[in-house]
Tab-separated table of C-alpha atoms in Angstrom:
chain	number	residue	atom	x	y	z
A	1	MET	CA	59.042	107.260	45.605
A	2	ILE	CA	60.327	105.242	48.630
A	3	LYS	CA	62.967	103.717	46.536
A	4	THR	CA	64.323	107.299	45.996
A	5	LEU	CA	64.950	107.922	49.419
A	6	GLY	CA	67.734	105.261	49.850
A	7	ASN	CA	68.391	103.104	52.938
A	8	MET	CA	66.849	105.443	55.458
A	9	ALA	CA	68.851	103.381	58.481
A	10	ASP	CA	72.083	104.359	57.005
A	11	ARG	CA	70.973	107.914	56.646
A	12	LEU	CA	69.733	108.214	60.086
A	13	GLN	CA	72.967	106.575	61.346
A	14	ALA	CA	75.361	108.901	59.694
A	15	ALA	CA	73.273	112.217	60.574
A	16	LEU	CA	74.081	114.366	63.491
A	17	PRO	CA	72.416	114.397	66.557
A	18	GLU	CA	70.905	117.663	66.290
A	19	ASP	CA	69.668	116.856	62.921
A	20	LYS	CA	67.973	113.728	64.072
A	21	ALA	CA	66.515	115.135	67.379
A	22	PRO	CA	63.158	116.731	65.271
A	23	LEU	CA	62.417	113.782	63.941
A	24	TYR	CA	62.864	111.581	66.791
A	25	ALA	CA	60.559	114.391	68.619
A	26	ASP	CA	57.728	113.736	65.919
A	27	PHE	CA	58.017	110.090	66.229
A	28	GLY	CA	57.804	110.872	70.208
A	29	LEU	CA	60.603	108.615	71.030
A	30	GLU	CA	61.863	108.166	74.635
A	31	LEU	CA	64.862	106.087	75.350
A	32	GLU	CA	65.818	104.924	79.031
A	33	TYR	CA	69.207	103.438	79.677
A	34	HIS	CA	69.515	100.892	82.440
A	35	ALA	CA	73.203	100.926	82.853
A	36	ASN	CA	73.215	97.655	85.378
A	37	ARG	CA	71.341	95.879	83.168
A	38	ARG	CA	72.723	97.058	80.122
A	39	VAL	CA	69.130	97.515	78.629
A	40	VAL	CA	67.603	100.377	76.720
A	41	THR	CA	63.830	100.742	77.391
A	42	VAL	CA	62.298	102.320	74.172
A	43	ARG	CA	59.074	104.247	74.000
A	44	SER	CA	57.025	105.804	71.083
A	45	GLN	CA	54.193	108.190	71.132
A	46	PRO	CA	53.826	109.835	67.908
A	47	ALA	CA	53.147	113.583	67.975
A	48	ASP	CA	50.296	113.624	65.447
A	49	MET	CA	48.113	110.833	64.425
A	50	CYS	CA	48.461	109.695	60.835
A	51	VAL	CA	45.347	108.482	58.831
């Protein structure tokens, strides 16, 4: 089943930002860009717990 999804990194990179927003929200992704250091801090707190 996983193989049928293809390369998810390529698919995410090619997707429109408005199409990715719900996925990123579910992952609880929060990115903060520090321009002076050219560093991105990434935090993730998924919305639901998976078991």
